[in-house]
Coordinates of C-alpha atoms (C1' of nucleotides) in Angstrom, one line a residue:
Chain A
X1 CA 0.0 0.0 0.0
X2 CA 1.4 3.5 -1.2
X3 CA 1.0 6.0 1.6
X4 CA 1.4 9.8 0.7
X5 CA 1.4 12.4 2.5
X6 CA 0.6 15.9 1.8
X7 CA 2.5 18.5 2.9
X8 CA 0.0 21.5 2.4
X9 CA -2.4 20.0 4.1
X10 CA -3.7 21.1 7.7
X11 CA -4.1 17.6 8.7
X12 CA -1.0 17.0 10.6
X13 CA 1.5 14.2 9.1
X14 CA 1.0 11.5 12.0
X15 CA -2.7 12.0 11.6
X16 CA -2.7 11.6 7.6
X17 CA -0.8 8.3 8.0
X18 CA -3.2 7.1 10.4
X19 CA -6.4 7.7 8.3
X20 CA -4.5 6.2 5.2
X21 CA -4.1 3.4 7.3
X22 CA -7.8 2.6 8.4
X23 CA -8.7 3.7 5.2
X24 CA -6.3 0.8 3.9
X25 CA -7.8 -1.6 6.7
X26 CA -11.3 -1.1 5.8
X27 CA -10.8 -1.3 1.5
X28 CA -8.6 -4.5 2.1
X29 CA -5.7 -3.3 0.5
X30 CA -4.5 -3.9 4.4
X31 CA -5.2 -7.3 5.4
X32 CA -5.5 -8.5 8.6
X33 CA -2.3 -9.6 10.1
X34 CA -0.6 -7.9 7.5
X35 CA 3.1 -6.3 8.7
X36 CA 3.2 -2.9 8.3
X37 CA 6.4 -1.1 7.6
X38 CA 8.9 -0.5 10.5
X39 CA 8.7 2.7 12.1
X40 CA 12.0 3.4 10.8
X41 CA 11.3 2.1 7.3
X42 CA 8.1 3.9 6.6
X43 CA 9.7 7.5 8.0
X44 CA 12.4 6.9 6.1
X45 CA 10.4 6.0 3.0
X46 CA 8.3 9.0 3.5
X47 CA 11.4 11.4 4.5
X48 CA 10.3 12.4 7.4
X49 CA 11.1 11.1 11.8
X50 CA 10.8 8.3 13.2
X51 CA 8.9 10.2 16.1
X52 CA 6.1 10.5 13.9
X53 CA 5.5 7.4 12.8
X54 CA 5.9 6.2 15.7
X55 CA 3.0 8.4 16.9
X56 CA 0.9 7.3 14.3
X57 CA 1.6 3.5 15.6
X58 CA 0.9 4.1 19.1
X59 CA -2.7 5.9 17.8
X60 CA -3.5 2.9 16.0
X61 CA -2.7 0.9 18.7
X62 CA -4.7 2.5 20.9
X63 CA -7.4 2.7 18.7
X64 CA -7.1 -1.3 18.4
X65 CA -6.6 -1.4 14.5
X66 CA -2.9 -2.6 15.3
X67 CA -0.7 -4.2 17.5
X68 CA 2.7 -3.8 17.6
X69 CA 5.7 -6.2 19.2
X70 CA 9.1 -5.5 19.7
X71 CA 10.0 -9.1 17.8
X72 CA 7.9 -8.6 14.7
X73 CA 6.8 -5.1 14.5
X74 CA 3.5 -3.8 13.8
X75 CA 0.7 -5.6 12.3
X76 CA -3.1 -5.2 11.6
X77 CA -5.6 -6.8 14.4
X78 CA -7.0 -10.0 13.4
X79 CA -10.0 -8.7 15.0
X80 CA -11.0 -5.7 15.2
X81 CA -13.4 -4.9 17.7
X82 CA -16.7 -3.1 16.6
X83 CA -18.4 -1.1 18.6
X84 CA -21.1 -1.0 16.2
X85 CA -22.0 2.8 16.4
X86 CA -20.8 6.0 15.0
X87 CA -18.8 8.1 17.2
X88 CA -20.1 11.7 18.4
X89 CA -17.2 13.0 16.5
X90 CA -18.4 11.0 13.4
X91 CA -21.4 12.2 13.3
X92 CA -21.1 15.8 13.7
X93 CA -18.5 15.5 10.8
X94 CA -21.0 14.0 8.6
X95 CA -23.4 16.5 9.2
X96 CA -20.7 19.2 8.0
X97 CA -20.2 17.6 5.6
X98 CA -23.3 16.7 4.1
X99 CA -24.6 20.4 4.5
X100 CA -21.8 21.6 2.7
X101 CA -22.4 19.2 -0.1
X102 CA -26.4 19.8 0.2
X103 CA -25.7 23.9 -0.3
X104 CA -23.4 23.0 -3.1
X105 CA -25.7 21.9 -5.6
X106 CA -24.9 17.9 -5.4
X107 CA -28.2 16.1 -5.8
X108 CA -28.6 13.4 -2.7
X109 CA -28.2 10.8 -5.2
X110 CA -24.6 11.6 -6.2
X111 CA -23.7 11.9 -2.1
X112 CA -25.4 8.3 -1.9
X113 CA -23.4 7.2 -4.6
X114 CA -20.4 8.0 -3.1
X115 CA -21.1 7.0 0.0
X116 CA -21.9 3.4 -0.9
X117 CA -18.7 3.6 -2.9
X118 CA -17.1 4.1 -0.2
X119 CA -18.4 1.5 1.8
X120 CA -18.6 -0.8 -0.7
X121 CA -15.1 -0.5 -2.6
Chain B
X1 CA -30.5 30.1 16.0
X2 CA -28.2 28.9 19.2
X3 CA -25.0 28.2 18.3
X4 CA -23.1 25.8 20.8
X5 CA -19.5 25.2 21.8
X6 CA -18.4 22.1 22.9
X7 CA -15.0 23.2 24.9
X8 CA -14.0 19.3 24.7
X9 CA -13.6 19.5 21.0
X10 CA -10.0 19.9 19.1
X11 CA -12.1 21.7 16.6
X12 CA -11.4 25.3 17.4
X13 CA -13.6 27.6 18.3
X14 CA -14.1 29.4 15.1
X15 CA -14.4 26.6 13.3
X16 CA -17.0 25.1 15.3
X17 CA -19.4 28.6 14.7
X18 CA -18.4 28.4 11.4
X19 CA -19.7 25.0 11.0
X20 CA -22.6 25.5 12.9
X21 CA -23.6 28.4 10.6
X22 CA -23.0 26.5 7.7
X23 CA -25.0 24.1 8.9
X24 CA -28.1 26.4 10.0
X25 CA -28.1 27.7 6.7
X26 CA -28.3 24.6 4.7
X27 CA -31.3 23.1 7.1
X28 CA -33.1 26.5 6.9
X29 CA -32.8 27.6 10.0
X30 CA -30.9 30.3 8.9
X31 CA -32.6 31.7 5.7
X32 CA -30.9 33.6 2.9
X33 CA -30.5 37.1 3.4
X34 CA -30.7 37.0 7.5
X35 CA -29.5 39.1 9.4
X36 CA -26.3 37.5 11.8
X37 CA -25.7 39.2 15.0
X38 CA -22.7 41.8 15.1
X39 CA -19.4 40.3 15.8
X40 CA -19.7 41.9 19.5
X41 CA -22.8 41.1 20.1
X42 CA -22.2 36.9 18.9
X43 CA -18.9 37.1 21.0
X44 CA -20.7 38.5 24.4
X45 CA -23.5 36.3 24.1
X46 CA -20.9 33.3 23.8
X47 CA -18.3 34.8 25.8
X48 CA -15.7 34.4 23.4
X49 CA -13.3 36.9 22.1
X50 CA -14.4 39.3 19.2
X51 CA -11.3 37.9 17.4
X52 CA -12.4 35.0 17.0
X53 CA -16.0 35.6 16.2
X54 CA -14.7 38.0 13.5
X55 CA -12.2 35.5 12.0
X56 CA -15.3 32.9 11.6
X57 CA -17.4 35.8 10.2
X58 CA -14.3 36.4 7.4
X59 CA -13.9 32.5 6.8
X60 CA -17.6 32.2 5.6
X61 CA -17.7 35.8 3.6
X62 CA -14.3 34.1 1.9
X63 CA -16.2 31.2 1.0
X64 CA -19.6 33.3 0.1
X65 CA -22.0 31.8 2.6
X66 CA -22.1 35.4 4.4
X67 CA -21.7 38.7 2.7
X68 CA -20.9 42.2 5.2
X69 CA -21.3 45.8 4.5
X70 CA -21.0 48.4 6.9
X71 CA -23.8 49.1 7.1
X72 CA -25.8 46.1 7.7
X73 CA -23.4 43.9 9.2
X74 CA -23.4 40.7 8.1
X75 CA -26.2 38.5 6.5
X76 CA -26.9 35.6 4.5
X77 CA -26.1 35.5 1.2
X78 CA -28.5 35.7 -1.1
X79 CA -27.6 33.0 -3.3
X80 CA -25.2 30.9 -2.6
X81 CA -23.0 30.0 -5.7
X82 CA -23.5 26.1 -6.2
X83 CA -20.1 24.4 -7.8
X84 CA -22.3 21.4 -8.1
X85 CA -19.4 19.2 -6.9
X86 CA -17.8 17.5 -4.1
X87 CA -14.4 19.2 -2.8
X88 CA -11.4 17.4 -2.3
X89 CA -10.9 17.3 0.9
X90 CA -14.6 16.6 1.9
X91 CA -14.1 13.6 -0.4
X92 CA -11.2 12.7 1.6
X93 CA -13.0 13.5 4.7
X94 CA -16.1 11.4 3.9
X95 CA -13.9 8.4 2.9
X96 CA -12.1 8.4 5.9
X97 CA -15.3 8.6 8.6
X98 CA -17.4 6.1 5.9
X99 CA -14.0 3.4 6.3
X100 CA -14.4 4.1 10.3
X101 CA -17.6 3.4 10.4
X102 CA -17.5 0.5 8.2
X103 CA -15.0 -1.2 10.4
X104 CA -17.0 -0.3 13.5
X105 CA -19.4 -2.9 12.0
X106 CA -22.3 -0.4 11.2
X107 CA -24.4 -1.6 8.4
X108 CA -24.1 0.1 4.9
X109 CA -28.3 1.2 5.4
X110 CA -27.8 2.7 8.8
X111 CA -25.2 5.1 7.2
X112 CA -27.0 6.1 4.4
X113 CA -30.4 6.5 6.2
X114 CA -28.1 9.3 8.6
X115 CA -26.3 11.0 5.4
X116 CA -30.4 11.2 4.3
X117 CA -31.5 12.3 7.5
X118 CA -28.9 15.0 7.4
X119 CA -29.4 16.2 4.0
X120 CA -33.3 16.3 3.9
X121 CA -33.3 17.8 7.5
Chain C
X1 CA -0.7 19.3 44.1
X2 CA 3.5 17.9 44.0
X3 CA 4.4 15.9 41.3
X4 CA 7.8 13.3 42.3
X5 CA 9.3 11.6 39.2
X6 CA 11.2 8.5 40.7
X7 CA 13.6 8.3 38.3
X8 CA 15.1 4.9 38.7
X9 CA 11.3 3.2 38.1
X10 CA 11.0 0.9 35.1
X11 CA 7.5 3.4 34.3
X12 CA 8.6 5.8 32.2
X13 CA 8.5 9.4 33.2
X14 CA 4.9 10.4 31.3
X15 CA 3.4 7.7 32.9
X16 CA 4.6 8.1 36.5
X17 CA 3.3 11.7 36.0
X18 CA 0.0 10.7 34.2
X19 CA -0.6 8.1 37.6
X20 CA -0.4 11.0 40.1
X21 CA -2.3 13.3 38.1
X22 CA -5.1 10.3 38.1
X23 CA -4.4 9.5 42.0
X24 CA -4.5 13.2 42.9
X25 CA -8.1 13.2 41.0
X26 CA -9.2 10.6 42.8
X27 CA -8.5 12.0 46.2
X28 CA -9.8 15.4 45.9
X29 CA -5.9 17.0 45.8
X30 CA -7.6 18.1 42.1
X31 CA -10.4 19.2 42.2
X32 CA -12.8 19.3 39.4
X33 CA -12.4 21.8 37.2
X34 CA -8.8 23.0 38.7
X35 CA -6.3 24.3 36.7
X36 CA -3.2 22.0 35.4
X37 CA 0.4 23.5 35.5
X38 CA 0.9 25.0 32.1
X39 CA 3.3 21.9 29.8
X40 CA 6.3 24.4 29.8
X41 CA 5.8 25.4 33.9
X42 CA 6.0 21.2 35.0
X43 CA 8.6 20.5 32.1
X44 CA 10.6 23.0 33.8
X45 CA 9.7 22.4 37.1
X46 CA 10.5 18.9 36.9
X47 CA 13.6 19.0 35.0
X48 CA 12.1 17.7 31.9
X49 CA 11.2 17.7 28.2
X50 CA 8.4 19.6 27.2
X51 CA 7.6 16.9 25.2
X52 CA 7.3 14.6 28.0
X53 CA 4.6 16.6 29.4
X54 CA 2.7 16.8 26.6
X55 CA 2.5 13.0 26.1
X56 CA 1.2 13.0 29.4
X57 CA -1.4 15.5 28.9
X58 CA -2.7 14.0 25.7
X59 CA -2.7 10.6 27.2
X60 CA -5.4 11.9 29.8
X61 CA -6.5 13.6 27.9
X62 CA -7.4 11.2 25.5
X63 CA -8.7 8.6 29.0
X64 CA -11.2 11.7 29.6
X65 CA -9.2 12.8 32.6
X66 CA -8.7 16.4 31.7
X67 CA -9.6 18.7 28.8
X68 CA -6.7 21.2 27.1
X69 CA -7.2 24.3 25.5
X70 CA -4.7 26.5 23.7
X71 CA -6.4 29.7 25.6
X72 CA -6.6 28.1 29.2
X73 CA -3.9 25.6 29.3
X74 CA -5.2 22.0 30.5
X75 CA -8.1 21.3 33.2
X76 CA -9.4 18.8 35.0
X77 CA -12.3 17.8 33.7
X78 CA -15.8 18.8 35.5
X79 CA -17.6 15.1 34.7
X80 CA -15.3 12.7 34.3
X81 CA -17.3 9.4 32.6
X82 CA -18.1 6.7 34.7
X83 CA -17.8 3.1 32.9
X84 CA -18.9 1.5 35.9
X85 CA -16.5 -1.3 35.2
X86 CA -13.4 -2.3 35.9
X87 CA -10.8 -2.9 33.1
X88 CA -9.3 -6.3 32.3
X89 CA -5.8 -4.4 32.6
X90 CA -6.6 -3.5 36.2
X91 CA -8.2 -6.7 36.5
X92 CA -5.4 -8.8 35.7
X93 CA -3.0 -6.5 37.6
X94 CA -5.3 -6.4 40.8
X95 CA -4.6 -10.4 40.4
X96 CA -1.0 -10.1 40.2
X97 CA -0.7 -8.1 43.2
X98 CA -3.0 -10.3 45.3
X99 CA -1.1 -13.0 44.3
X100 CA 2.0 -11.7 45.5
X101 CA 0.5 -10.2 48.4
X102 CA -0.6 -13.1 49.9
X103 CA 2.3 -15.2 49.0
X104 CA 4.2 -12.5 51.3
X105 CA 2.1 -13.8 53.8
X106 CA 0.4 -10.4 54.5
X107 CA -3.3 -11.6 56.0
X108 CA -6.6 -10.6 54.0
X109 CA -8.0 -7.8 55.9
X110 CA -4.3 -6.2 55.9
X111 CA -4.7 -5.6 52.5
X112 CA -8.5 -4.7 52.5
X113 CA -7.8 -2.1 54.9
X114 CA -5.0 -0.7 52.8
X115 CA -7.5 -0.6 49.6
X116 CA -10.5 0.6 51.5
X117 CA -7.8 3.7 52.8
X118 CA -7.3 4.1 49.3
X119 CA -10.9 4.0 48.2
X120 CA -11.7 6.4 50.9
X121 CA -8.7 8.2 51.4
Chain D
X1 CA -1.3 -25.4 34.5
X2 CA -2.1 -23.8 31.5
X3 CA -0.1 -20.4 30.6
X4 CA -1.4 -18.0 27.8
X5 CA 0.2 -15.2 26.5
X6 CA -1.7 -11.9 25.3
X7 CA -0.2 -11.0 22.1
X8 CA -2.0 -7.8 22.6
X9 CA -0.6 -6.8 26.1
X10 CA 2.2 -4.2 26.4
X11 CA 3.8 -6.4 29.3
X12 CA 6.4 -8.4 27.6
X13 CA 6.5 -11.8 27.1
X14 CA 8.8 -13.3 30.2
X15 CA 6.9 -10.7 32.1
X16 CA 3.9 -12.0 31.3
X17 CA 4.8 -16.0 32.3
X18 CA 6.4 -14.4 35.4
X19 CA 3.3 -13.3 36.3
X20 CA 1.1 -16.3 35.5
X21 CA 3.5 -18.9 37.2
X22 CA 3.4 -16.7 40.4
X23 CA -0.3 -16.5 40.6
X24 CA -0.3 -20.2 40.1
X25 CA 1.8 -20.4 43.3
X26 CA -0.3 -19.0 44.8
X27 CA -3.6 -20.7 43.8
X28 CA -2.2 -23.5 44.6
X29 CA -2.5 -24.4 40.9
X30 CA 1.3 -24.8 41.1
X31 CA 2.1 -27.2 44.6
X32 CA 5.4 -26.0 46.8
X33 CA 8.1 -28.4 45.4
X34 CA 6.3 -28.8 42.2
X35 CA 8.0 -29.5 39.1
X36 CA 8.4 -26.6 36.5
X37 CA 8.5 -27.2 31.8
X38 CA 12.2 -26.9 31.4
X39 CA 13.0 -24.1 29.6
X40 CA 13.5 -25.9 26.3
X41 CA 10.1 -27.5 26.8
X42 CA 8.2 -24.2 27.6
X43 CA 9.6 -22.2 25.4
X44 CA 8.8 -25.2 22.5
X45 CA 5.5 -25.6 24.0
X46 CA 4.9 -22.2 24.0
X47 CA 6.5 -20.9 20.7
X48 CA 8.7 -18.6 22.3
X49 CA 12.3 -17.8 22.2
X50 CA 14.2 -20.0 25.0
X51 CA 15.8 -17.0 25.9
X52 CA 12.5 -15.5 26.8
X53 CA 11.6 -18.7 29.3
X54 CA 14.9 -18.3 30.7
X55 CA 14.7 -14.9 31.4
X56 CA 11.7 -15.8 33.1
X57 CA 12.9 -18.4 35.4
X58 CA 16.1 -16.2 36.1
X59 CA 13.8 -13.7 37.5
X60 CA 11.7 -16.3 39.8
X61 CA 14.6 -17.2 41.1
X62 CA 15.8 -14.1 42.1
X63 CA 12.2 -13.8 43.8
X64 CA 12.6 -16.5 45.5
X65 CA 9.7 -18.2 43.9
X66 CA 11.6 -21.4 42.3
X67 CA 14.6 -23.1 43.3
X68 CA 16.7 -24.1 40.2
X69 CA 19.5 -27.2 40.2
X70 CA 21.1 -28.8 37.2
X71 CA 20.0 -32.4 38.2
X72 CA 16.0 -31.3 38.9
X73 CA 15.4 -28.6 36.8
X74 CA 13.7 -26.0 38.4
X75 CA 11.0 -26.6 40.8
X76 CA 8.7 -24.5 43.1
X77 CA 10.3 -23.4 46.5
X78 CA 8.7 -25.5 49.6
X79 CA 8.9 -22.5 51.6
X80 CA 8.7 -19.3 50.0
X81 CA 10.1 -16.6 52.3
X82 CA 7.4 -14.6 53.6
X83 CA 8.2 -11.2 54.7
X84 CA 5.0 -9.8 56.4
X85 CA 4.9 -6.6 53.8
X86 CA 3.4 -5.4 50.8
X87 CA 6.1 -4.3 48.6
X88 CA 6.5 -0.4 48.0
X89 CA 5.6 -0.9 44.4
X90 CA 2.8 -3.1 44.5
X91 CA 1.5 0.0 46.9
X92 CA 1.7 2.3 44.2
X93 CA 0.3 0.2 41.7
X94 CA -2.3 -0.4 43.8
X95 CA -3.1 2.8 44.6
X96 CA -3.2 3.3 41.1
X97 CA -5.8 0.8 40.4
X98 CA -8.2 2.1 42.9
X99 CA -7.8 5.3 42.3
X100 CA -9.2 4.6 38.4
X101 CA -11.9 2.3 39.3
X102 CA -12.9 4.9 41.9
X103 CA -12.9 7.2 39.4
X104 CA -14.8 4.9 37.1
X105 CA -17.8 4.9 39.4
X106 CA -17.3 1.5 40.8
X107 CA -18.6 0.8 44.2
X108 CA -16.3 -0.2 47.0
X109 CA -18.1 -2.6 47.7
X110 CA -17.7 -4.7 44.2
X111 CA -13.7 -3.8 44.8
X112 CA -13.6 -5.5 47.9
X113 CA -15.1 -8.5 46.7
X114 CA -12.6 -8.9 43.7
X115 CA -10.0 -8.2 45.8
X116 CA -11.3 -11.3 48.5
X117 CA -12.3 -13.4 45.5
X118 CA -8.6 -12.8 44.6
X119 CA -7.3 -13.7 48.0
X120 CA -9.3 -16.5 48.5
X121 CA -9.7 -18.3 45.1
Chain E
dG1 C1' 16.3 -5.5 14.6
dT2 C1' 12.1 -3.8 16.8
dG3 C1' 9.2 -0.4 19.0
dG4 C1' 9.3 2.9 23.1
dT5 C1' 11.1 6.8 25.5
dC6 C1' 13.4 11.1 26.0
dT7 C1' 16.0 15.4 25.0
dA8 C1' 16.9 20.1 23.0
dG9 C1' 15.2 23.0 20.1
dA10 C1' 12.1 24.9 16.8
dC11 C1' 7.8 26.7 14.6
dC12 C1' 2.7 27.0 14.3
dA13 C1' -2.3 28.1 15.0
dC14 C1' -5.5 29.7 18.3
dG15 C1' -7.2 33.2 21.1
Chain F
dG1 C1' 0.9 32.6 26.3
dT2 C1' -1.0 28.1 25.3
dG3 C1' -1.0 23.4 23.6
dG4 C1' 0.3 20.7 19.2
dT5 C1' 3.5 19.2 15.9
dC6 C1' 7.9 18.0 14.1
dT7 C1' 13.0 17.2 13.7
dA8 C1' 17.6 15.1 14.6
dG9 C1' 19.6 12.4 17.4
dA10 C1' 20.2 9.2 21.2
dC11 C1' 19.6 5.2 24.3
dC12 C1' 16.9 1.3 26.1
dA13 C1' 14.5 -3.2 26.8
dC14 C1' 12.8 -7.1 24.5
dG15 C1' 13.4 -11.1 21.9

DNA sequence: GTGGTCTAGACCACG
DNA sequence: GTGGTCTAGACCACG
């Protein structure tokens, strides 16, 4: 899986990597039990500190999409746990977000479309 | 319309009025060409500083939600120009909270009844 | 409230401080609400890393121990949320120390009156 | 007596046995003189580095938990020196536990019963 | 070799 | 002034 990361963004780098990585999880392209680069191997890769990576890999730990040991590295869950709901956070995004789009002209269909592409793909 | 903070957010503070406006205006509860209180008056009743009040107030004119005159203060635009497209990052944005709650285990219909729900009203 | 970094302890330094910032809630020492040491005051006042102190304060507040913001520095948090459960971590490490506890010969209502002073206390 | 390891626990592996063996002394799962896996064995059995079992058995030793000669093996001490205290870390760490279910809402009451169930069981 | 921790120092957005 | 992010570099325990 190619991560990129960019650097105009206001998304901050650790935080970019993270969401590339659920994203990754939840389209398959991650598998689970898959290795994921070593810290040092995917900041090198991406030119930029270990530290950040490294935060990135601690979030998804504690998020329980990863685990990491010191023998093997880090790797997706086998199972990750679902809490079945969307978060507060989740939800108030969506709702931005979907107003936005409403008061841009996009036609509900096109937003459902996506959506399901989304979830789907 | 009440606009709410939620002081536990990492969303800042201008951001979340900013949002919240955006958001009374697509559901109507703000209707085009309404008046919005002066920048004093919204930060007093908030107690927030005017600084911040007025650098939402600039975000929305820069993205013509609001317009501001002198004279009037600041009001709902009129019409809002409709690019008839999904931005970038709100793509992004979407695709990362529709992956998180795909592997939360929430069903595809659950979803897309709440992206209705929010974009009927 | 005084913070003591121990410094020959196997926990590292963010966690040592992030346990007495938790103890010192539960006893009342911080009170709801009550102002945190800015990150650069403790850093310095400690003798350590800015960094270090910031890890600490996200990791509460990311357990919903305190709240930060870049106008008021970091608070503890008026309602903290009540799972009502115990964790398998503290479960398992509750064990572990009973286990050892008892094999030190210390009698049962030794150690309930040393938990029940720390319940209460 | 059966000992699992938790892949997804931040205490390390020899830790971890350390840990399980001790509360098996003191269940009375594992009997005093009772014969212990040699290293080879567990750390076969287990799929673990023999270093890691070693380390492990090293560390009982210097406990005072298990006896270890090159004829027997190692085996669990018939008198395990009892000295009367609870150790100043497993204060803290307690401390810390009950200070976070405190803080979780968790009635004093339920604590106490753990911790008897604990002792007792 | 791996992730985890820490330092010294810097810059940034928010308010 | 505040917390948040990031770098370059270092050392450590685990396995």
């Amino acid at each position: 899986m190619i991560i990129k990361i960019d650097e105009y963004s206001d998304i901050p780098i650790y935080m970019q990597i993270r969401n590339q990585i659920v994203m990754g999880i939840s389209t398959g392209d991650l598998k689970a039990g898959e290795q994921l680069p070593t810290v040092r191997a995917l900041a090198m890769e991406m030119g930029i500190n270990t530290m950040t990576v490294s935060k990135t890999y601690q979030l998804l730990k504690s998020e329980g999409y990863i685990m990491t040991d010191r023998k093997n590295g880090a790797r997706v869950r086998m199972e990750i746990e679902q809490s079945g709901i969307i978060s507060k956070d989740n939800k108030n995004e969506l709702k931005r977000i979907v107003s936005e789009v409403r008061l841009s002209g996009v036609p509900e269909s096109e937003l459902i479309k996506l959506v399901k592409e989304y979830y789907e793909g």
